[in-house]
PDB file of C-alpha atoms in Angstrom:
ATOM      1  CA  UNK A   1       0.000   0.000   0.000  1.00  0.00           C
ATOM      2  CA  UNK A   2       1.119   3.432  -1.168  1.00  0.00           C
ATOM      3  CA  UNK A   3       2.254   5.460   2.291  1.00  0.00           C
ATOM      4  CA  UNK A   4       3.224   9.295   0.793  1.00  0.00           C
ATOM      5  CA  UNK A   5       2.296  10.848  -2.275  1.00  0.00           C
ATOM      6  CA  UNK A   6       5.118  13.098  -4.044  1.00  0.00           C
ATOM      7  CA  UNK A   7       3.839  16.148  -6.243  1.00  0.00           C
ATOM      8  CA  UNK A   8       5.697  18.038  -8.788  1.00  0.00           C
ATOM      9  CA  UNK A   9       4.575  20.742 -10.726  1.00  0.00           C
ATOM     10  CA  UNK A  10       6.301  21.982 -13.727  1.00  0.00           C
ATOM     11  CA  UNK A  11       6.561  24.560 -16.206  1.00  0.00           C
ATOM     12  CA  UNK A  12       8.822  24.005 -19.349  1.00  0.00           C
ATOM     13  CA  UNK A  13      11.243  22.134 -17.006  1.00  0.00           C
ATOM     14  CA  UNK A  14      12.739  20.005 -19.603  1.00  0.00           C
ATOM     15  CA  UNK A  15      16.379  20.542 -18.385  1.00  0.00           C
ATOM     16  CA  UNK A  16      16.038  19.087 -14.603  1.00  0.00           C
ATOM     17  CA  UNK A  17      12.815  17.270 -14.702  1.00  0.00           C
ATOM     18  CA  UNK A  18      14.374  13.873 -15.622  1.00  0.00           C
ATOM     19  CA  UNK A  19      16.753  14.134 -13.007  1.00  0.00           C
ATOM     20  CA  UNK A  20      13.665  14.953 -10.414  1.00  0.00           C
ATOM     21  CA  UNK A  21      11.905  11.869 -11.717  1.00  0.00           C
ATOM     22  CA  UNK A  22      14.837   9.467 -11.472  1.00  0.00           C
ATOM     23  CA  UNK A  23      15.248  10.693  -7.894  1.00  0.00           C
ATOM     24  CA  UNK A  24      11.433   9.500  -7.295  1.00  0.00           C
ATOM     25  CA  UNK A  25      12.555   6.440  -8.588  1.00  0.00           C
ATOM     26  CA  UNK A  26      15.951   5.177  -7.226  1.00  0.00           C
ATOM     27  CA  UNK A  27      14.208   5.841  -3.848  1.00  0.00           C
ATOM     28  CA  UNK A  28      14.288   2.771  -1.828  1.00  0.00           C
ATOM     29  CA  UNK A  29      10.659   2.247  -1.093  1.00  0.00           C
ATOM     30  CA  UNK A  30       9.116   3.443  -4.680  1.00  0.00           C
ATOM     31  CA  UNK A  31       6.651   1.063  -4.002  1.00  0.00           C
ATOM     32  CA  UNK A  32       5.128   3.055  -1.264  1.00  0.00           C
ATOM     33  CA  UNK A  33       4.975   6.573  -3.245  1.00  0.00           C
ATOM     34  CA  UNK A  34       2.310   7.702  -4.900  1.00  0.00           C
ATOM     35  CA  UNK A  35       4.420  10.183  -7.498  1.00  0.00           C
ATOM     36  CA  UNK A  36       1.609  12.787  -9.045  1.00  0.00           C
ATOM     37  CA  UNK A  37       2.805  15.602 -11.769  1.00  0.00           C
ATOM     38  CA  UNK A  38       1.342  19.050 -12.474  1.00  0.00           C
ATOM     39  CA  UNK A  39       2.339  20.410 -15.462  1.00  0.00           C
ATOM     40  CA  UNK A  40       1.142  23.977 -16.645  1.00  0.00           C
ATOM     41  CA  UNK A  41       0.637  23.557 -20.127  1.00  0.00           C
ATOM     42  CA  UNK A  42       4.549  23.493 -20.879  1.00  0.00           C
ATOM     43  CA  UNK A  43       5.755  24.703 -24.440  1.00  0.00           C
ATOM     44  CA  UNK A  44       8.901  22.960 -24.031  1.00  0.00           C
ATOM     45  CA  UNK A  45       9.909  18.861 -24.410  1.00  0.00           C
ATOM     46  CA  UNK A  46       8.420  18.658 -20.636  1.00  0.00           C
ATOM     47  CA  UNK A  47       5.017  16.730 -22.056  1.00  0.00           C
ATOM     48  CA  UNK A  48       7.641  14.771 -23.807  1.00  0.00           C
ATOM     49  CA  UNK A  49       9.628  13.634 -20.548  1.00  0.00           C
ATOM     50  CA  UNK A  50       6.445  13.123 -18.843  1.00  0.00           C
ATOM     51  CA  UNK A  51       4.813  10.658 -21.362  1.00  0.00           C
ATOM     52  CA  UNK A  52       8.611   8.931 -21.374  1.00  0.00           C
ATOM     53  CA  UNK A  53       8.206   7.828 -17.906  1.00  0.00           C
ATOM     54  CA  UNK A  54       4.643   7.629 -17.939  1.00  0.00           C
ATOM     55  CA  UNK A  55       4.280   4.086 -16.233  1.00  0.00           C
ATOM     56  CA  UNK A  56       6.668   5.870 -13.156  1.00  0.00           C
ATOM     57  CA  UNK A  57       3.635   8.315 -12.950  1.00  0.00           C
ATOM     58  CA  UNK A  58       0.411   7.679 -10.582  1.00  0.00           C
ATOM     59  CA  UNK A  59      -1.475  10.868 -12.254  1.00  0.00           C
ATOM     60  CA  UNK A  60       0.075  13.608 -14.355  1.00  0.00           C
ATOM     61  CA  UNK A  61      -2.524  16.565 -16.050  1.00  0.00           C
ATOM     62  CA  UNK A  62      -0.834  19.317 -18.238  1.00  0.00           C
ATOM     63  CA  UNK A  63      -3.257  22.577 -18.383  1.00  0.00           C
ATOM     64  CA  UNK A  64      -2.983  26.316 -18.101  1.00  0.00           C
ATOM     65  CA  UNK A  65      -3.449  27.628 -14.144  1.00  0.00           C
ATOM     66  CA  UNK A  66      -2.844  30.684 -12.481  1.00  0.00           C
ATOM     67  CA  UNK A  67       0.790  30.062 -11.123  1.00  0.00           C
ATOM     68  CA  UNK A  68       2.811  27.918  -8.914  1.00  0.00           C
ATOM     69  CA  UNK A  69       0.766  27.989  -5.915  1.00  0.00           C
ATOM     70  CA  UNK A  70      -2.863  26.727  -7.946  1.00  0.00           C
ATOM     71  CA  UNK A  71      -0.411  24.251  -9.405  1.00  0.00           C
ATOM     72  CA  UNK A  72       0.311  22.676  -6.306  1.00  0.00           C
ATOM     73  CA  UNK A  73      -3.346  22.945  -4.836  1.00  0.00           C
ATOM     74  CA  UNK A  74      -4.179  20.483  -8.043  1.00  0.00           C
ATOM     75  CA  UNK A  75      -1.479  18.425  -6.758  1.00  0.00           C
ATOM     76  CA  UNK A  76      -2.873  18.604  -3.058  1.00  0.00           C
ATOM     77  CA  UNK A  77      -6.122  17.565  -3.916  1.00  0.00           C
ATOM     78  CA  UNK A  78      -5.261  14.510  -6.198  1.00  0.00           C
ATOM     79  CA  UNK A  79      -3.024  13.383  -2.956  1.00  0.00           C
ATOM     80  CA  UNK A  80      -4.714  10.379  -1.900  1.00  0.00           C
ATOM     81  CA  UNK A  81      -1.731   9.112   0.743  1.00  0.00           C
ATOM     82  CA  UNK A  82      -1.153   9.391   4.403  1.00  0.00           C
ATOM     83  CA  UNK A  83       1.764  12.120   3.689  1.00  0.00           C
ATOM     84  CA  UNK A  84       1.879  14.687   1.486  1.00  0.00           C
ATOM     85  CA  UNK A  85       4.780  16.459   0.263  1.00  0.00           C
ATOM     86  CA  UNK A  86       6.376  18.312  -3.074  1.00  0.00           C
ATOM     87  CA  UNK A  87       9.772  17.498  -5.056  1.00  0.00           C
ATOM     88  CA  UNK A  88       9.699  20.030  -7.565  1.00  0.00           C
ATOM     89  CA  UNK A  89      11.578  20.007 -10.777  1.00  0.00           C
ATOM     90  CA  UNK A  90      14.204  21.459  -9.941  1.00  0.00           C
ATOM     91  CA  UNK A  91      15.214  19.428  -7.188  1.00  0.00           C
ATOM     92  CA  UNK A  92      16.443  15.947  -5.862  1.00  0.00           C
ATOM     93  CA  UNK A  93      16.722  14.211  -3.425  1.00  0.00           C
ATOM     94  CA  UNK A  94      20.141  13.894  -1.189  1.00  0.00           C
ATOM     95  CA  UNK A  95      20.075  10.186  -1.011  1.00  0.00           C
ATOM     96  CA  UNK A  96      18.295   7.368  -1.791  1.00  0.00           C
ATOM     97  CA  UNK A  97      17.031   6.263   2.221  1.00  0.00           C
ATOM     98  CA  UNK A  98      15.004   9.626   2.357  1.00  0.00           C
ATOM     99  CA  UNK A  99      11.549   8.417   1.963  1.00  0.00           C
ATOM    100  CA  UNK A 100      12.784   5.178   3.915  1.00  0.00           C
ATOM    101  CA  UNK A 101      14.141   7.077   7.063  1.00  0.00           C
ATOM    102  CA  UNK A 102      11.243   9.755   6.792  1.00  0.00           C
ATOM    103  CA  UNK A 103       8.673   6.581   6.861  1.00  0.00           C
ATOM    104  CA  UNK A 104      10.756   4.797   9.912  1.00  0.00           C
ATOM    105  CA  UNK A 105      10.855   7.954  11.797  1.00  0.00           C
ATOM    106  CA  UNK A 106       7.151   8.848  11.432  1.00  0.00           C
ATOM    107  CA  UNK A 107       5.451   5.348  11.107  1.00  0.00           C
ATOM    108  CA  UNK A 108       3.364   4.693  14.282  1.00  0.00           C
ATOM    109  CA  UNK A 109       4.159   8.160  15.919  1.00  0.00           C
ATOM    110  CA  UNK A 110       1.320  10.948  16.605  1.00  0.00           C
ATOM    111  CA  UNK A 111       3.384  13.397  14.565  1.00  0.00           C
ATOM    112  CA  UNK A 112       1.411  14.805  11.266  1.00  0.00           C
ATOM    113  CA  UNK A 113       4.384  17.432   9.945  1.00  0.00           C
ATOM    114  CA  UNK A 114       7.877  16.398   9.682  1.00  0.00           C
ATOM    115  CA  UNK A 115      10.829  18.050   7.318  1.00  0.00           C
ATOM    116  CA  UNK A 116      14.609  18.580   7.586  1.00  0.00           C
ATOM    117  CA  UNK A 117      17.192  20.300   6.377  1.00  0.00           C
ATOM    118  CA  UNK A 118      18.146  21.551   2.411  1.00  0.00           C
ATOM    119  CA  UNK A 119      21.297  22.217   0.351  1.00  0.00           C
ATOM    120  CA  UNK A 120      20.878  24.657  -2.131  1.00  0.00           C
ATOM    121  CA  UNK A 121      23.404  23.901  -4.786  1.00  0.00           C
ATOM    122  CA  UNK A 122      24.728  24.892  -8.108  1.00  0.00           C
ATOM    123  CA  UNK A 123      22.703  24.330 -11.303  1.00  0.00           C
ATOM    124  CA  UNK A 124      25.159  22.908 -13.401  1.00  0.00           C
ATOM    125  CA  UNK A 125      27.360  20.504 -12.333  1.00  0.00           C
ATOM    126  CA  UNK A 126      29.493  19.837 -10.134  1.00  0.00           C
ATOM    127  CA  UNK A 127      26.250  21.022  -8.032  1.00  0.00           C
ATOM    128  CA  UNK A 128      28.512  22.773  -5.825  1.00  0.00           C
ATOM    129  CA  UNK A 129      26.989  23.325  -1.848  1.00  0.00           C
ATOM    130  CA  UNK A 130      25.901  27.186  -2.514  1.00  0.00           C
ATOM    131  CA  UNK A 131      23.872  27.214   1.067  1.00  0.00           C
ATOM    132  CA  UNK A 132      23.110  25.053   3.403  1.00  0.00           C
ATOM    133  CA  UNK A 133      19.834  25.563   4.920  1.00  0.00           C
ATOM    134  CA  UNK A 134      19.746  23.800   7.947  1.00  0.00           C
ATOM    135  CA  UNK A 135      16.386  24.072  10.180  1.00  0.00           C
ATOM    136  CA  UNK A 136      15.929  23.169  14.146  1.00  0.00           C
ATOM    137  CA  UNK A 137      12.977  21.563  16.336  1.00  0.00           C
ATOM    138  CA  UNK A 138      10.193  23.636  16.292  1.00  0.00           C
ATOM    139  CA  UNK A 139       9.236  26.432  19.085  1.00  0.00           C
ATOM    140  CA  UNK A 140       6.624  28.983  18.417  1.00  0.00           C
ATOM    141  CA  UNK A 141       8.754  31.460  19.960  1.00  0.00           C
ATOM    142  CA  UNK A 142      10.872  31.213  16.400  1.00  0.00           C
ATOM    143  CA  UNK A 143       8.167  32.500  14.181  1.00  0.00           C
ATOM    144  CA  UNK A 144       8.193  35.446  15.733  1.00  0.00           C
ATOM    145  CA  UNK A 145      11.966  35.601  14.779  1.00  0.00           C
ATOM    146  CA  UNK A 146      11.190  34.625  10.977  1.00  0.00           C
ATOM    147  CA  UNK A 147      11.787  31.483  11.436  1.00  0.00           C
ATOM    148  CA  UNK A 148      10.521  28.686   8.405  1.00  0.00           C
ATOM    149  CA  UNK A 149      11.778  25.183   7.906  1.00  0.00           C
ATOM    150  CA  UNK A 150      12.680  24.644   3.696  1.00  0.00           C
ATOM    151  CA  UNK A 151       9.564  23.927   2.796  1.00  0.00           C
ATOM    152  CA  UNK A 152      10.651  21.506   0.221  1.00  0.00           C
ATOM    153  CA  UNK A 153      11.486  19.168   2.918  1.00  0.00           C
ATOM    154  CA  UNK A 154       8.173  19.049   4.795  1.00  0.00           C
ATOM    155  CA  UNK A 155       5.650  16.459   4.402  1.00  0.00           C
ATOM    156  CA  UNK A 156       2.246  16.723   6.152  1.00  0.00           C
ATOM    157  CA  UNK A 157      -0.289  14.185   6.756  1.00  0.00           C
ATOM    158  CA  UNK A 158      -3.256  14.413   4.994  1.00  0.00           C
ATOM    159  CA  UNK A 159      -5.947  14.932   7.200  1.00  0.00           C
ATOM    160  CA  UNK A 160      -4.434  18.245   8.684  1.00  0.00           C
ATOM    161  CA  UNK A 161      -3.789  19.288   5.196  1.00  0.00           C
ATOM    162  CA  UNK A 162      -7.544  19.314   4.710  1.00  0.00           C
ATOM    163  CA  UNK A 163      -8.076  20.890   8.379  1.00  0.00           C
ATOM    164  CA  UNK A 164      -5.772  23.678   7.094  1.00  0.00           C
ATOM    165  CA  UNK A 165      -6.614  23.977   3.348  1.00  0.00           C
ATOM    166  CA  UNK A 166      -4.662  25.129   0.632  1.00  0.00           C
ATOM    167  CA  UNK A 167      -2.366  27.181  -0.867  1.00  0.00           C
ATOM    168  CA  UNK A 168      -3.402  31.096  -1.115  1.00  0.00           C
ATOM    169  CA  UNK A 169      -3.282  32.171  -4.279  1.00  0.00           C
ATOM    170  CA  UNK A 170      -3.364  35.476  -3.928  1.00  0.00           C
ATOM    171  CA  UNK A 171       0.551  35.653  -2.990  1.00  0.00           C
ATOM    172  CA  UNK A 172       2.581  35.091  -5.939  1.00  0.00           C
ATOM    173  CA  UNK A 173       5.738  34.208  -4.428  1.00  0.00           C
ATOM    174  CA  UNK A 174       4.743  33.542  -0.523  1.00  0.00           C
ATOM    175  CA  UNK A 175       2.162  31.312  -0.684  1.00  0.00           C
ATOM    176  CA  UNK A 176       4.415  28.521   1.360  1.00  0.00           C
ATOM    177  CA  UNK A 177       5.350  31.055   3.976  1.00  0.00           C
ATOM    178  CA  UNK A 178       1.425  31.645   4.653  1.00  0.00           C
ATOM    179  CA  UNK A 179       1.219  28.250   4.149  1.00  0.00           C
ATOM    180  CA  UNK A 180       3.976  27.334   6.990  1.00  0.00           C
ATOM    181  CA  UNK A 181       2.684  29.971   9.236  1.00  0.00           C
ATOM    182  CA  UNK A 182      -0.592  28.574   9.090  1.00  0.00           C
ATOM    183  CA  UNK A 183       0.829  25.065   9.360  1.00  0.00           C
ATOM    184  CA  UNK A 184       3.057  25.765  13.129  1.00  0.00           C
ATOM    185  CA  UNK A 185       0.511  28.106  14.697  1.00  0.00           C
ATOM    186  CA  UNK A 186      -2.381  25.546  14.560  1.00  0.00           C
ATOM    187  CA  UNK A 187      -2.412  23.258  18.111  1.00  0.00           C
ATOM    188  CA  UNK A 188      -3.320  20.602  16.086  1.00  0.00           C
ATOM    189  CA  UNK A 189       0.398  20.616  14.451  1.00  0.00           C
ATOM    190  CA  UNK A 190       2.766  18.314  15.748  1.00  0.00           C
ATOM    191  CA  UNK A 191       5.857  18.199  14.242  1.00  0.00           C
ATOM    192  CA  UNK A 192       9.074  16.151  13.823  1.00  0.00           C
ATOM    193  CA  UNK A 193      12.477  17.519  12.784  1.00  0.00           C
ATOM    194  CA  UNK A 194      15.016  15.137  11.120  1.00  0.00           C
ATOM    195  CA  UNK A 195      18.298  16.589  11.362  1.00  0.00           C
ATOM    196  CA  UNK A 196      19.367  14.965   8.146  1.00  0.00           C
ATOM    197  CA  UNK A 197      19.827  16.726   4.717  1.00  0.00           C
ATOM    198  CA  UNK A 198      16.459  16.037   2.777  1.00  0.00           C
ATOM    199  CA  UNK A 199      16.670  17.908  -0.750  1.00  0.00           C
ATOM    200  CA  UNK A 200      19.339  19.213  -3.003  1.00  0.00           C
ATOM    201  CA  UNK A 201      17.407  22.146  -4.881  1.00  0.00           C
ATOM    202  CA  UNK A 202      19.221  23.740  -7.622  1.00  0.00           C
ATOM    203  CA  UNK A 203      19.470  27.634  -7.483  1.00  0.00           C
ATOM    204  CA  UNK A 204      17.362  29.822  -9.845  1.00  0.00           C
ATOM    205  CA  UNK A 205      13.835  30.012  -7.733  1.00  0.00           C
ATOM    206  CA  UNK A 206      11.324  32.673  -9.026  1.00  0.00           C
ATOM    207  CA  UNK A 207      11.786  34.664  -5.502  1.00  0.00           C
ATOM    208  CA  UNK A 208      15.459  35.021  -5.743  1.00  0.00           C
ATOM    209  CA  UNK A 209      16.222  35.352  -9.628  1.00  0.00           C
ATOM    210  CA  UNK A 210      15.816  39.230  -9.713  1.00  0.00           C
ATOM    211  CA  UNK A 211      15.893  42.080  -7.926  1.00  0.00           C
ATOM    212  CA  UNK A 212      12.521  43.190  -8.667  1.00  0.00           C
ATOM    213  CA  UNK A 213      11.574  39.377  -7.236  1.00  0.00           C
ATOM    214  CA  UNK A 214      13.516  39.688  -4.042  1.00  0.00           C
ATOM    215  CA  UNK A 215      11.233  43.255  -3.423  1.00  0.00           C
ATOM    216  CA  UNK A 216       8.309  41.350  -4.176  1.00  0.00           C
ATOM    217  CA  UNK A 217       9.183  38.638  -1.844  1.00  0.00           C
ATOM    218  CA  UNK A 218       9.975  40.721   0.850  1.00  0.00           C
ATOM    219  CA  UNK A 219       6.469  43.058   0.553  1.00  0.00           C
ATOM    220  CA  UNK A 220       4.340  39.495   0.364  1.00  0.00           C
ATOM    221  CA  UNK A 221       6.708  38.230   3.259  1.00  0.00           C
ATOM    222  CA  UNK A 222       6.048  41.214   5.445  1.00  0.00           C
ATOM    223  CA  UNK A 223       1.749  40.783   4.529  1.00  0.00           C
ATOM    224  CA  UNK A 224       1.826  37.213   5.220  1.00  0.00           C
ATOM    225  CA  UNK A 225       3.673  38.265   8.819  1.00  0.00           C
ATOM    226  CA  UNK A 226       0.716  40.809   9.461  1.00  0.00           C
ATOM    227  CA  UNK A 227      -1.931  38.836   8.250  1.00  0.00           C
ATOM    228  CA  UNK A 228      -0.812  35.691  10.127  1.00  0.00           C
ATOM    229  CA  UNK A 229      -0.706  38.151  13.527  1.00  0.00           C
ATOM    230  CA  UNK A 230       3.140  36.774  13.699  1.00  0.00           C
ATOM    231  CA  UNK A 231       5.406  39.644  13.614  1.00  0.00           C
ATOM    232  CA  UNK A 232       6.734  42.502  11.356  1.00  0.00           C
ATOM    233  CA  UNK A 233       9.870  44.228  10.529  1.00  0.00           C
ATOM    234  CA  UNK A 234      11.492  42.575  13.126  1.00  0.00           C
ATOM    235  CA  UNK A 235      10.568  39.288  12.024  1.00  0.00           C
ATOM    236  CA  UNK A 236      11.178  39.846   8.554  1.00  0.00           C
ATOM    237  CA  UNK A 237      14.892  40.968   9.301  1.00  0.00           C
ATOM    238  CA  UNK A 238      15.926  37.996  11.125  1.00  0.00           C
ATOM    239  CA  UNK A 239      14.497  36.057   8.254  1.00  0.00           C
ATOM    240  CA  UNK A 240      16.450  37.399   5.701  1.00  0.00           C
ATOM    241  CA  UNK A 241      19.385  37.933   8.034  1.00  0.00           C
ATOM    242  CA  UNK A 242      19.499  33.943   8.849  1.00  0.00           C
ATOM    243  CA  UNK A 243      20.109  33.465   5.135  1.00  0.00           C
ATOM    244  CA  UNK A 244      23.211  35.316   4.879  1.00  0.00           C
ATOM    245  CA  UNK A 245      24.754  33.284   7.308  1.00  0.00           C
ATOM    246  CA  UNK A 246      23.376  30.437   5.880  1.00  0.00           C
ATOM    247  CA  UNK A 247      25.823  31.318   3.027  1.00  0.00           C
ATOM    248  CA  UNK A 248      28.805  31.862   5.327  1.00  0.00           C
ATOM    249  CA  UNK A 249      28.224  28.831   7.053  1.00  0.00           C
ATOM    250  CA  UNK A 250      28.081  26.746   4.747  1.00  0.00           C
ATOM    251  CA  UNK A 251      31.520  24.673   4.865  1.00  0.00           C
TER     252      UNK A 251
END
């Protein structure tokens, strides 16, 4: 029986996306993922890749949305496992036990959120370690300081996925942030943080590849504080403090 179910959503991703899907598949218990693909109507050999490895693929749909974070709300509600979680197609995994450990460490536990830590590394190889995000146990005193864990290491069970609902659209860039805040200041969250590396993601994300991004970012960061009655300025400092020394500390 299928245990986690694995979303990726692309958009004219035909440079990485093979690479994401053989990292689905040299996990050690494929048997147990559901792997689902959202595609956004891709102009680009992506449909190509996809049909490839079609048999890999538990439910793939290519059609126009309205951006990253409707993209992965499809993905959400085809989810039909226990966990729920996103590799997107620009990343891998760090090793093959990840789904394995995640599964041993969670299986039989009262925990519904777990994630880890995430390298962010070059996009052409060698893949060189850029940043190393590494996260910590969860307090709620650390959202207050900014605090997120990479969201493309958490997995969330299913059932407090549909207690919390999905992805708001209406940020174009923040949408997981909400999403996290949301996630860690509901009771109902109980969380477990693996201190292992969980994803290598390749740089090049939409928030950080321009200037006129990074602003963006930072104004939707700073709503999705006030909205979520978190923090502020203060809070959105820290945040983007913590990633320069990220950088730093990174060997």
């Amino acid at each position: 029986m299928k245990k986690i179910s694995i979303i990726t959503v692309t958009y004219n991703c035909e440079q990485t996306l093979a690479d994401t899907i053989e990292s689905i598949n040299s996990q050690t218990v494929r048997d147990q993922i559901e792997y689902i693909i959202i595609d956004g109507q891709s102009k680009d050999r992506t449909i190509d890749i996809i049909k490839k490895n079609e048999s890999d693929i538990n439910h793939w749909i290519s059609e126009p949305d309205k951006g990253i974070y409707d993209a992965m709300n499809k993905g959400l509600k085809l989810a039909s496992c226990n966990w729920v979680g996103f590799l997107h197609a620009d990343d891998i995994f760090a090793n093959n036990h990840v789904i394995e450990n995640l599964l041993n460490r969670v299986d039989g536990t009262n925990f519904n959120a777990t994630y880890g830590n995430l390298n962010y590394i070059q996009a052409q190889p060698p893949h060189k370690i850029i940043r190393n995000w590494k996260s910590q146990a969860f307090n709620h005193k650390l959202l207050k300081r900014g605090w997120m864990p990479p969201h493309p290491t958490l997995y969330i069970k299913k059932e407090l996925i549909e207690e919390l609902g999905y992805f708001n659209t209406d940020f174009k860039i923040s949408a997981d942030y909400d999403y996290i805040l949301r996630l860690f200041s509901n009771h109902q969250t109980n969380s477990l943080y693996i201190d292992d590396t969980i994803v290598n993601m390749r740089l090049g994300g939409v928030s950080n590849n321009s200037i006129k991004n990074i602003i963006q970012k930072s104004k939707e960061d700073y709503a999705v504080l006030s909205s979520n009655k978190v923090g502020g300025i203060y809070a959105l400092f820290i945040k983007n403090f913590s990633k320069l020394i990220q950088f730093l500390q990174k060997d």
